Coordinates of N, CA and C in Angstrom, one line a residue:
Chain A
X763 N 10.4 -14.3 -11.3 CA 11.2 -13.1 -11.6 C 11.3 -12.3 -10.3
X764 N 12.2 -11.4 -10.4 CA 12.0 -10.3 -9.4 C 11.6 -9.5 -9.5
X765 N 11.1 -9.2 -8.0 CA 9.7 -8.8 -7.6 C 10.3 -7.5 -6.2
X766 N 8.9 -6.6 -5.8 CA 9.3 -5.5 -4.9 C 8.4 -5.6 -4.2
X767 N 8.2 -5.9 -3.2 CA 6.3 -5.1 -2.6 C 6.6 -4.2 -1.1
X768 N 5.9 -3.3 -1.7 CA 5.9 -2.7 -0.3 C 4.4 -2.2 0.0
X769 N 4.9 -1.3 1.4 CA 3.4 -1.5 2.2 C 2.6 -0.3 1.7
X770 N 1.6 -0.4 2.0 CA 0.4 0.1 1.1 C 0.3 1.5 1.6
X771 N 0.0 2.6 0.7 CA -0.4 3.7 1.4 C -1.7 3.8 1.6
X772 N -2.1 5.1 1.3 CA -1.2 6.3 1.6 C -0.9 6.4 3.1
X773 N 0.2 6.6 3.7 CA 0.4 7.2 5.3 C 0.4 8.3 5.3
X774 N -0.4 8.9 6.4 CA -0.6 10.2 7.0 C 0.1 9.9 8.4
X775 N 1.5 10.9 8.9 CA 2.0 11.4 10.0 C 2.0 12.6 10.4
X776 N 2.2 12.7 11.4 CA 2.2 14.3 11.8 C 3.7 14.6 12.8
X777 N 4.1 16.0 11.8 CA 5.7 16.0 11.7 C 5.9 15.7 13.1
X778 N 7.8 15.4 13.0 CA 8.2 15.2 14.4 C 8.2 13.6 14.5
X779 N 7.1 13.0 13.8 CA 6.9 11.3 14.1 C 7.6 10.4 13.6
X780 N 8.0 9.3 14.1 CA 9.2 8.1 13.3 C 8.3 7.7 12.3
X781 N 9.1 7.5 11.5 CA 8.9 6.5 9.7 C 9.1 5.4 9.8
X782 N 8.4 4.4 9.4 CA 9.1 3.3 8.8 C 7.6 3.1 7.5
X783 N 8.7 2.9 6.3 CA 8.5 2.2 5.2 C 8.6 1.0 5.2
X784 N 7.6 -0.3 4.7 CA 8.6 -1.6 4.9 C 8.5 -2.0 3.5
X785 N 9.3 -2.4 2.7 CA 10.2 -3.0 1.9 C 10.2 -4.4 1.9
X786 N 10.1 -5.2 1.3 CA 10.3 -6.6 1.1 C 10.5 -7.2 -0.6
X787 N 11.5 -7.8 -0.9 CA 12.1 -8.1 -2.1 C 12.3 -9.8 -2.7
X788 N 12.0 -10.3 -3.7 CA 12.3 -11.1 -4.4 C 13.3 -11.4 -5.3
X789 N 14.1 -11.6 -5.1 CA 15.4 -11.7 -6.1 C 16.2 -12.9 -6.3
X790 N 16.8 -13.3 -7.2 CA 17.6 -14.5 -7.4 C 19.4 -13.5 -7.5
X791 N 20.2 -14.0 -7.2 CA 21.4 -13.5 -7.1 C 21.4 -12.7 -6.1
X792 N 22.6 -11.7 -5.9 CA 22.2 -10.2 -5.0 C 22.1 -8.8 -5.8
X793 N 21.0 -8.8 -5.8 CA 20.9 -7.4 -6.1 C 21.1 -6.4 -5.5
X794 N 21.4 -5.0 -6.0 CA 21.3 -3.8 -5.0 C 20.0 -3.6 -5.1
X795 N 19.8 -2.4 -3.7 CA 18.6 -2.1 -3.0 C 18.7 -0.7 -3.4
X796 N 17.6 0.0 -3.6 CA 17.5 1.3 -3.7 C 16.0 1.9 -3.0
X797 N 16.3 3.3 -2.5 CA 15.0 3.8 -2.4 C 14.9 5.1 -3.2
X798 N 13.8 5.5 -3.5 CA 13.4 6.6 -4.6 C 12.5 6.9 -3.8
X799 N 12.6 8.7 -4.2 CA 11.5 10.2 -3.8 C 10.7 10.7 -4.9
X800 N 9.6 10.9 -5.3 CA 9.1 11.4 -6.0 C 8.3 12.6 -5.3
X801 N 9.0 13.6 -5.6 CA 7.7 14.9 -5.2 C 7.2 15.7 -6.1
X802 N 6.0 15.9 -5.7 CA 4.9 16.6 -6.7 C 5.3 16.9 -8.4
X803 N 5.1 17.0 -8.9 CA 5.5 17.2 -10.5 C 6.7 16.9 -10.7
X804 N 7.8 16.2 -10.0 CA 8.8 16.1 -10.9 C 9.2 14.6 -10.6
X805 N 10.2 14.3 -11.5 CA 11.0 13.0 -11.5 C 11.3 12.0 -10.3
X806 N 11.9 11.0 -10.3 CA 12.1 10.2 -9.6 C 13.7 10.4 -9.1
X807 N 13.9 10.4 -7.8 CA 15.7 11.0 -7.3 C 16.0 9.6 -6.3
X808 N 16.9 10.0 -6.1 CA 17.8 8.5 -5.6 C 17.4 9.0 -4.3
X809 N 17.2 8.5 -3.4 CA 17.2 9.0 -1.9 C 18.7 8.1 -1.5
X810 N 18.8 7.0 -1.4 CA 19.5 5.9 -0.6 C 20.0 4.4 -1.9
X811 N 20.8 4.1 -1.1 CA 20.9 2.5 -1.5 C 21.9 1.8 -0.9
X812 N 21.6 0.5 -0.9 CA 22.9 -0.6 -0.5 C 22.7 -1.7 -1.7
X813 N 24.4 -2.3 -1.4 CA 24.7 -3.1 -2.5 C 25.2 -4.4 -2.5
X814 N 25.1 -4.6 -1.1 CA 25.4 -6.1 -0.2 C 24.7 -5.8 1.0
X815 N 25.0 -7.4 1.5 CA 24.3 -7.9 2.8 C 24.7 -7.1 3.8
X816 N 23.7 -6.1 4.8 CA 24.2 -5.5 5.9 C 24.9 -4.4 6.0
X817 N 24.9 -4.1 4.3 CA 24.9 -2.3 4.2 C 23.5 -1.5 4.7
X818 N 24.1 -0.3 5.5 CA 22.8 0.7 5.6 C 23.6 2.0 4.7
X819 N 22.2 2.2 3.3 CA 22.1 3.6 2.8 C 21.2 4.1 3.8
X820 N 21.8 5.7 3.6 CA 21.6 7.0 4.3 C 21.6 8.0 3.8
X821 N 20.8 9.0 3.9 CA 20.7 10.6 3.1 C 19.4 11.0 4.0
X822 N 20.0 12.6 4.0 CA 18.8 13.5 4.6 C 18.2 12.7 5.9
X823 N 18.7 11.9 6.6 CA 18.5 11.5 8.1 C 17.3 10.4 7.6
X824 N 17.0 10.0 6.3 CA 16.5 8.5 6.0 C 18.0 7.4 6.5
X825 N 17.5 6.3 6.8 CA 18.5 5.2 6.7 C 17.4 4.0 6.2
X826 N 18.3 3.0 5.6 CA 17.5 1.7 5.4 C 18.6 0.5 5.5
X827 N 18.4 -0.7 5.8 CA 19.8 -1.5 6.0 C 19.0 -2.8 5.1
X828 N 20.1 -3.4 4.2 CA 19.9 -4.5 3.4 C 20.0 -5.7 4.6
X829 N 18.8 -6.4 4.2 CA 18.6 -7.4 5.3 C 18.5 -8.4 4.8
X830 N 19.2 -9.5 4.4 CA 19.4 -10.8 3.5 C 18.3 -11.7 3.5
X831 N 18.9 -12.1 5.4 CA 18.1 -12.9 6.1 C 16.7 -12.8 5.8
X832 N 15.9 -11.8 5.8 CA 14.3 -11.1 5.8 C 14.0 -10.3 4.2
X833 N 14.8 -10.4 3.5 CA 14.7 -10.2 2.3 C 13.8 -8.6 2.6
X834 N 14.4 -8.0 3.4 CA 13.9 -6.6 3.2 C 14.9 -5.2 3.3
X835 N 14.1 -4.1 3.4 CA 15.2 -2.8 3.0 C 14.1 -1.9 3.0
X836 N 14.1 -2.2 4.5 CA 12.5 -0.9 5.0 C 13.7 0.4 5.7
X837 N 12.6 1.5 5.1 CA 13.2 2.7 5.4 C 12.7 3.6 6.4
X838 N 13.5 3.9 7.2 CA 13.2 5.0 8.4 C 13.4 6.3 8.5
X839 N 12.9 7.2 9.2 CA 13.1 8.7 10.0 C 12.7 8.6 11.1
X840 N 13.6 9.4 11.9 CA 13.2 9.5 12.9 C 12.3 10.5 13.5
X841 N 12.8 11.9 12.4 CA 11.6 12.7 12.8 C 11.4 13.2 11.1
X842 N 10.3 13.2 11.1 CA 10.0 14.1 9.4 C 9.1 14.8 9.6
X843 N 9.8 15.6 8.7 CA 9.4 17.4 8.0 C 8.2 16.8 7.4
X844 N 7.4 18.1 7.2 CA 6.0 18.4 6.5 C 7.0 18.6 4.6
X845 N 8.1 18.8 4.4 CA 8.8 18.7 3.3 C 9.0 17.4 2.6
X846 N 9.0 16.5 3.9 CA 9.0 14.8 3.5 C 8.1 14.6 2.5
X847 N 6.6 15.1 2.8 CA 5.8 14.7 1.6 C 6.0 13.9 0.3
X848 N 5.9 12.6 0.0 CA 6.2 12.5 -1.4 C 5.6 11.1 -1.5
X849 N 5.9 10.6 -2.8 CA 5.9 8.7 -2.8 C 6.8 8.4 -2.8
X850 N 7.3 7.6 -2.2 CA 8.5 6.9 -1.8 C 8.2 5.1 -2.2
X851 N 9.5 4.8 -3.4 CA 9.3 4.0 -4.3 C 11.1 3.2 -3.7
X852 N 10.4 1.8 -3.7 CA 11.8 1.0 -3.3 C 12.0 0.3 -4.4
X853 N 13.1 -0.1 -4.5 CA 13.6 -1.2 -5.7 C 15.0 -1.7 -5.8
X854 N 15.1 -2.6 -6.7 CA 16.0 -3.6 -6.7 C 16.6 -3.4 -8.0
X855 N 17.7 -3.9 -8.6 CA 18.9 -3.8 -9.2 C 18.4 -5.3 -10.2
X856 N 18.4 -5.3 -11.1 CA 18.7 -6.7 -11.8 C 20.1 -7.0 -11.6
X857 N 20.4 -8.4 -11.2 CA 21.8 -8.6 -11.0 C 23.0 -8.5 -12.5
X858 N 22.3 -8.1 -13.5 CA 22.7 -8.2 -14.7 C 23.2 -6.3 -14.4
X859 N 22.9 -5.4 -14.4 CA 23.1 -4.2 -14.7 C 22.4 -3.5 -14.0
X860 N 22.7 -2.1 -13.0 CA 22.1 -1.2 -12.2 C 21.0 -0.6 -12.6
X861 N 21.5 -0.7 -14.1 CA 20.1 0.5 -14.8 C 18.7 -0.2 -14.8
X862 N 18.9 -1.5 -14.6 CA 17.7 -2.3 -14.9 C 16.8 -2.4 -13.7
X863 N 16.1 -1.5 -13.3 CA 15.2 -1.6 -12.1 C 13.8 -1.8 -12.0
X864 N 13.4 -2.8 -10.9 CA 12.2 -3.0 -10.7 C 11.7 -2.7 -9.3
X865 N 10.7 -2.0 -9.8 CA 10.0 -0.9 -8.7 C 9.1 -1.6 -7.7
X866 N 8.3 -1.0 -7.0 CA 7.4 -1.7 -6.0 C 6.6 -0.1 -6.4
X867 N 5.6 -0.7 -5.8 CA 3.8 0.2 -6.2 C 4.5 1.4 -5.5
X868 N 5.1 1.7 -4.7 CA 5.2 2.9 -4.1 C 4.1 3.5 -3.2
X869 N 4.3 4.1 -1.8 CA 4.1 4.3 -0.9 C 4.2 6.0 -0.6
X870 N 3.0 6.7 -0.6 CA 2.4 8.3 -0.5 C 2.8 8.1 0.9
X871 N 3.5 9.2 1.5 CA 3.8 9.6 2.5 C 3.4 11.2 2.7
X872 N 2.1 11.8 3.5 CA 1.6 13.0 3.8 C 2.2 13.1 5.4
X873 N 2.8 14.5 5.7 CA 3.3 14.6 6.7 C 2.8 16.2 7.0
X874 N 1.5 15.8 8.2 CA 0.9 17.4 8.1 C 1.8 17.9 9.8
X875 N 1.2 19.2 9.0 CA 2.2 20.2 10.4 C 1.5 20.2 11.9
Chain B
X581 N 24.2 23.2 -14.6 CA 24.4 21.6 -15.3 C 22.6 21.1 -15.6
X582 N 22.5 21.1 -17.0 CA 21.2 20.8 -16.9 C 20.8 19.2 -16.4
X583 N 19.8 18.4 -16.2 CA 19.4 17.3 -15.8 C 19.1 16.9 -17.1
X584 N 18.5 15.7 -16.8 CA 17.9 14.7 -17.4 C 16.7 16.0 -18.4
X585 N 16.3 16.3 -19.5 CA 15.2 16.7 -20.2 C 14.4 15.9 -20.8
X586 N 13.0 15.7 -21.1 CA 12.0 15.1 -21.8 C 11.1 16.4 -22.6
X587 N 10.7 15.8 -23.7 CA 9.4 16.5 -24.3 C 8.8 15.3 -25.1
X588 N 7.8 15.8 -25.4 CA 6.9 17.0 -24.3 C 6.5 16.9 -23.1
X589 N 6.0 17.8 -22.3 CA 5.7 17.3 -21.0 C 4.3 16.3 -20.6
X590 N 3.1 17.0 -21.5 CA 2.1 16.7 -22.2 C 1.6 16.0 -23.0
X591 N 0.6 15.0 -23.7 CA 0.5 14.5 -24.8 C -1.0 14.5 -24.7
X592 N -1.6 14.5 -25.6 CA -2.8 13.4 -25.9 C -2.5 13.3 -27.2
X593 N -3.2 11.7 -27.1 CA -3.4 11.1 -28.5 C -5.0 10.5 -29.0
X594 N -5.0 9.7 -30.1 CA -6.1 8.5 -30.0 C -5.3 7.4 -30.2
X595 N -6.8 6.1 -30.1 CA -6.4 4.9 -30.1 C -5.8 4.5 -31.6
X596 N -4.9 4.0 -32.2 CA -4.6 3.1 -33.4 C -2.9 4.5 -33.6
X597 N -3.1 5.8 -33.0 CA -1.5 6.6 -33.6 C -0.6 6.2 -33.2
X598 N 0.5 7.1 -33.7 CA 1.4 6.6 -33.1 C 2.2 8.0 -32.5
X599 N 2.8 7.7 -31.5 CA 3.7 8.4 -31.0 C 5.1 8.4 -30.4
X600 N 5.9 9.4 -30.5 CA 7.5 9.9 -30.5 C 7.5 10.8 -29.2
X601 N 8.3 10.3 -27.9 CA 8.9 10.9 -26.8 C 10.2 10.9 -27.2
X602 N 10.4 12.5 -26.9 CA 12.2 12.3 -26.5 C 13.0 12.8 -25.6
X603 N 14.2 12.3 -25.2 CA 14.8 12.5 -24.2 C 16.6 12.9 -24.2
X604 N 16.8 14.1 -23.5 CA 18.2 14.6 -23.8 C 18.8 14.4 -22.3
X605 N 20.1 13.3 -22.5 CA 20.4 12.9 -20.6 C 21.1 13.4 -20.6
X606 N 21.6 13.5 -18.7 CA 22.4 15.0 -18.2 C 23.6 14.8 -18.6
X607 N 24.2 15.9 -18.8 CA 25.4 16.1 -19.5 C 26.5 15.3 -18.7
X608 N 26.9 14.7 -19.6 CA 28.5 13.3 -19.3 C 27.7 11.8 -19.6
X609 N 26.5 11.9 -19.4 CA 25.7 10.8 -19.5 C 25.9 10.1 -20.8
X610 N 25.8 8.7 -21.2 CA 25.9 8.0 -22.5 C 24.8 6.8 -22.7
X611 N 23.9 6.8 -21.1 CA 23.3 5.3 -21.4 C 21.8 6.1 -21.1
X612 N 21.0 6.1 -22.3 CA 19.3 6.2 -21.6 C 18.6 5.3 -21.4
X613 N 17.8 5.3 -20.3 CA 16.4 4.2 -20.3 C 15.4 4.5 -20.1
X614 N 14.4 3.9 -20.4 CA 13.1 4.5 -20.2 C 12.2 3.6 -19.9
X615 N 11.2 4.0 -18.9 CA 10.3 3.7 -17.8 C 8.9 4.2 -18.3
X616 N 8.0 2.9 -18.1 CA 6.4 3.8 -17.9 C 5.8 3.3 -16.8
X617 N 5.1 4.3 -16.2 CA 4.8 4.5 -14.9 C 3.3 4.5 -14.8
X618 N 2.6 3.6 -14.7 CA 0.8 3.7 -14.7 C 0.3 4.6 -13.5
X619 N -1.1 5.2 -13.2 CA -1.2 6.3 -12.4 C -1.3 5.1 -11.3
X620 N -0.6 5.1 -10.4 CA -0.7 4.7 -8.9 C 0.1 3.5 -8.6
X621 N 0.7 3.4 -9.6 CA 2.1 2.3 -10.0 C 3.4 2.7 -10.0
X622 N 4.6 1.8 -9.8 CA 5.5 2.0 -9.8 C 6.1 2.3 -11.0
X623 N 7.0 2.8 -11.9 CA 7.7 2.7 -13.0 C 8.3 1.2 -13.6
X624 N 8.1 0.9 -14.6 CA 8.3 -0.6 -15.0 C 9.5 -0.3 -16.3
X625 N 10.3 -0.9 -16.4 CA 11.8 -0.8 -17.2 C 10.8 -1.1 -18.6
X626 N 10.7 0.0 -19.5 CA 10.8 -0.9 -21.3 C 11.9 -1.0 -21.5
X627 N 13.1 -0.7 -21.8 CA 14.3 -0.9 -22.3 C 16.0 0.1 -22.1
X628 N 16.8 0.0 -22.3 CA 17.9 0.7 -22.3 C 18.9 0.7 -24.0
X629 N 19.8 2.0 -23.4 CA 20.2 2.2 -25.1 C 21.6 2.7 -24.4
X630 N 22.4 1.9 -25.2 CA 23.9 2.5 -24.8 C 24.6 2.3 -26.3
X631 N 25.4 3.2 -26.9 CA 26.3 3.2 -27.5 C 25.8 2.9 -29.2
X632 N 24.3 3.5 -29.0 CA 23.1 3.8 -30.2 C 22.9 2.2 -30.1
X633 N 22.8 1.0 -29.3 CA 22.1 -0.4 -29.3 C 21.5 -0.4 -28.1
X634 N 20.3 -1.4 -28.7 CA 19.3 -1.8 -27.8 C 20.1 -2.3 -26.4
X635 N 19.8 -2.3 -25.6 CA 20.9 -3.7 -24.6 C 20.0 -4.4 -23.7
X636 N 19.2 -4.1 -23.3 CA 18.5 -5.0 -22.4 C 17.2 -4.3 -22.4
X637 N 16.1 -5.2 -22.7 CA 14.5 -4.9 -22.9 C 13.6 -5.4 -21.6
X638 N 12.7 -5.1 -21.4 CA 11.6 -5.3 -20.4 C 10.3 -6.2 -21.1
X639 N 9.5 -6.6 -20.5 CA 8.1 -7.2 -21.0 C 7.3 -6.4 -21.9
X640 N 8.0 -5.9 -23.0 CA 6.9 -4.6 -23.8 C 7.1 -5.0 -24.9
X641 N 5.7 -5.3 -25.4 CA 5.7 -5.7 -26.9 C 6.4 -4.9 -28.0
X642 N 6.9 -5.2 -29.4 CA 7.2 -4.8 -30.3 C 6.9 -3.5 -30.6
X643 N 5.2 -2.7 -29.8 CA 5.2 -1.7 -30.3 C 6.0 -0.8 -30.0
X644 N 6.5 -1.3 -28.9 CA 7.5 -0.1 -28.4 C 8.8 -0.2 -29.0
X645 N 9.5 0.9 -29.4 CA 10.6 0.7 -29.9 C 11.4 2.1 -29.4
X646 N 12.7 2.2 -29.8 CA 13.4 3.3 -29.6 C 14.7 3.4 -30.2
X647 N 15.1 4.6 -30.0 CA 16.3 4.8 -31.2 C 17.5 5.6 -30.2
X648 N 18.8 5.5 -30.4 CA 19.4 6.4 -29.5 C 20.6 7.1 -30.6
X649 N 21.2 8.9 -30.7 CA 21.5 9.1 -31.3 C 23.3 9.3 -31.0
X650 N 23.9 9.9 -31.9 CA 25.5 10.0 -31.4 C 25.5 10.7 -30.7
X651 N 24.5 11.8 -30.5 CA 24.8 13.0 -28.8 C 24.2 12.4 -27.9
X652 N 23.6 11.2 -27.7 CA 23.5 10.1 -26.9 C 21.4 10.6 -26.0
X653 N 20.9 11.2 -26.7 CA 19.7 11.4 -26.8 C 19.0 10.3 -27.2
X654 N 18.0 10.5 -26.9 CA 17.4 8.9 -27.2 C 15.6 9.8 -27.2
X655 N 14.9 8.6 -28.6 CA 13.1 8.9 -28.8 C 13.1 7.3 -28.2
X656 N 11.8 7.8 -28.0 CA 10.3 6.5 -27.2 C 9.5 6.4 -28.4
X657 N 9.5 5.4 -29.5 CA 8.2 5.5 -30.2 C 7.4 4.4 -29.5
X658 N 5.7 4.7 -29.7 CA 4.5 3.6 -29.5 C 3.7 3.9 -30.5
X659 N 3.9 2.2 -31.0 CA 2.5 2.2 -32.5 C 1.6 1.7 -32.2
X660 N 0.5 2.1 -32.8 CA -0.7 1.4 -32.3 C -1.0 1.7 -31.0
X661 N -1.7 2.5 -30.6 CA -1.6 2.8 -29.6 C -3.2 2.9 -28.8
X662 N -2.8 1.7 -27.4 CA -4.1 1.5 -26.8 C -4.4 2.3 -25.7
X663 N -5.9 2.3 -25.4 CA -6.1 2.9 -24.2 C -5.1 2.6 -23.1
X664 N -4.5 1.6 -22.6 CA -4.0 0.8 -21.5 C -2.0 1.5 -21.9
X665 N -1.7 2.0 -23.1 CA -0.6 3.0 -22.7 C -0.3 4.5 -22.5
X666 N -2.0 5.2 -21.5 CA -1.7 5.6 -21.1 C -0.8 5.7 -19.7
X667 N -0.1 6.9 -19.4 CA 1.0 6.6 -18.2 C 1.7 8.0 -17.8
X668 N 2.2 7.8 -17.6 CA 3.8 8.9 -17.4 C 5.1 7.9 -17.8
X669 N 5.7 8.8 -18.9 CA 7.0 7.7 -19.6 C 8.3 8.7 -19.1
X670 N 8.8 8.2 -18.5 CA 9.8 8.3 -17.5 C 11.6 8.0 -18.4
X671 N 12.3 9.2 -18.5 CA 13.5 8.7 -19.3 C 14.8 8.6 -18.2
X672 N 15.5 8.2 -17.9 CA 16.0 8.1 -16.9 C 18.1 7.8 -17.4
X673 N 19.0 9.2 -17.1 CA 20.3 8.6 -17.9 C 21.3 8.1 -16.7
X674 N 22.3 7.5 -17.4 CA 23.6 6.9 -16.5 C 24.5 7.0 -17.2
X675 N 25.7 6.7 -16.5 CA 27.4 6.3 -17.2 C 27.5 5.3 -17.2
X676 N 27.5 4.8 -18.6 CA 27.4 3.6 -18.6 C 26.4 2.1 -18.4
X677 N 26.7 1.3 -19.1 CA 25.0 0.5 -18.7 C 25.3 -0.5 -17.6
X678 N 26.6 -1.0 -17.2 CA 26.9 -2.2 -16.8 C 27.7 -1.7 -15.6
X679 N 27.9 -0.3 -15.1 CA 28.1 0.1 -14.0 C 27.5 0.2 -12.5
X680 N 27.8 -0.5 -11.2 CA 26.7 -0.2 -10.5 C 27.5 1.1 -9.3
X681 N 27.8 1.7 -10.1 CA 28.3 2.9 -9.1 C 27.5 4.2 -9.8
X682 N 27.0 3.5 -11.2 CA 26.4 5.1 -11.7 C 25.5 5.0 -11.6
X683 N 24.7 6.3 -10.4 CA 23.3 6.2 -10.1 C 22.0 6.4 -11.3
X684 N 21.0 5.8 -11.5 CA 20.2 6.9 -12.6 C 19.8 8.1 -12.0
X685 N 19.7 8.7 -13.3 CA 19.6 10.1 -13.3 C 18.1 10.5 -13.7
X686 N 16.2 10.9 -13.2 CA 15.4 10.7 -14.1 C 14.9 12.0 -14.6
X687 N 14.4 12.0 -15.6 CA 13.7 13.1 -16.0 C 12.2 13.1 -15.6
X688 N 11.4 14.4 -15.6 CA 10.2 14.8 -14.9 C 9.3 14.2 -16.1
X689 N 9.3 13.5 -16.9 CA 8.4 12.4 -17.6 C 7.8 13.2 -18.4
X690 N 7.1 12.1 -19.6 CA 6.1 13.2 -20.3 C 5.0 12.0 -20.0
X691 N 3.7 13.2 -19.9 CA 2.5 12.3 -19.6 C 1.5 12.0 -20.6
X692 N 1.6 11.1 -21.6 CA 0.9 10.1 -22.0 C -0.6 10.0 -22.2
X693 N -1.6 10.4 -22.7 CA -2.9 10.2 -22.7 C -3.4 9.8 -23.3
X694 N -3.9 8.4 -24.1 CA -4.6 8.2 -25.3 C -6.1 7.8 -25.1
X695 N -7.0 8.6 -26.1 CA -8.4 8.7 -26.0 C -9.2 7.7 -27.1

């Protein structure tokens, strides 16, 4: 079935420093790629996504580019805020319907001042 | 424009009750789904509800069930209920079920605790 895994937290940066999240996916068909924010008490928000081969989603100076070849959709910054703070959760699209997503463990990102 | 709402925010229960989440999606919305999220885990799909029918389910036994109404609200019931469903249950709405332009939308979860 499909599957999500990404890399393990928790990361500790200190602001100003480049991101990378990495992302790696199992899928049969093409699915879309998505990334998710979760901060403190509240829900899950869309940060980004692509929906074919060699799209890059972008928001709030994250980017991530669907990567066929490497079956991945790791996400970057180049500089992050102590606001970044959060878990940052990637996932995939069932090729059947958008709403159907499967998550990866999700990845704590602390970004002290 | 309100969001996505859930109640309660809160729960405890015991092992063998049953319980009722519900969820009111953001307004224009018609499709809810809902997610449980174990503590240090990702959110896992139980199922989706469009147009008051089931449409597509996740790996979650029969106890889980759910209902969706004509103002397009949707409950979470769990019967029988074991230690291993506690979580955070996660309601999450869209336009439509089979759209991939409409993003979900999620609500701040209600959190789950059975003793």
């Amino acid at each position: 079935g499909n599957s999500v895994t990404q890399m393990e937290g928790p990361v500790t940066l200190s602001e100003e420093a480049f991101l990378t999240i990495n992302c790696t996916y199992t899928a049969t068909g093409y699915p879309s790629l998505f990334w998710y924010v979760q901060y403190p008490g509240e829900g899950l928000q869309l940060l980004l996504k692509a929906t074919k081969a060699d799209d890059k989603g972008s928001n709030k100076g994250f980017e991530a580019t669907y990567r066929k070849e490497t079956t991945s959709f790791h996400l970057e910054k180049g500089s992050v805020q102590v606001s970044d703070s959060a878990v940052y959760f990637c996932a995939l699209s069932d090729a059947k319907g958008a709403q159907k997503l499967v998550f990866g463990q999700g990845t704590r990102l602390t970004i002290n001042p | 424009d309100a969001g996505v709402t859930q109640s309660p925010t809160h729960l405890i229960k015991t092992r063998g009750q049953q319980v009722t989440l519900r969820c009111s999606p953001k307004s224009g919305h018609d499709t809810v789904s809902w997610y449980q999220q174990a503590l240090g885990q990702g959110p896992q799909f139980i199922f989706q509800y469009y147009e008051e029918e089931e449409r597509q389910r996740g790996n979650f036994p029969d106890r889980f069930s759910g209902h969706q109404f004509p103002n397009y609200s949707s409950e979470l019931n769990v019967n029988a209920l074991l230690l291993g469903d506690s979580a955070l249950y996660l309601c999450a709405s869209s336009l439509g079920w089979t759209s991939y332009n409409s993003p979900l939308h999620f609500g701040n979860g209600t959190r789950l605790t059975v003793t």
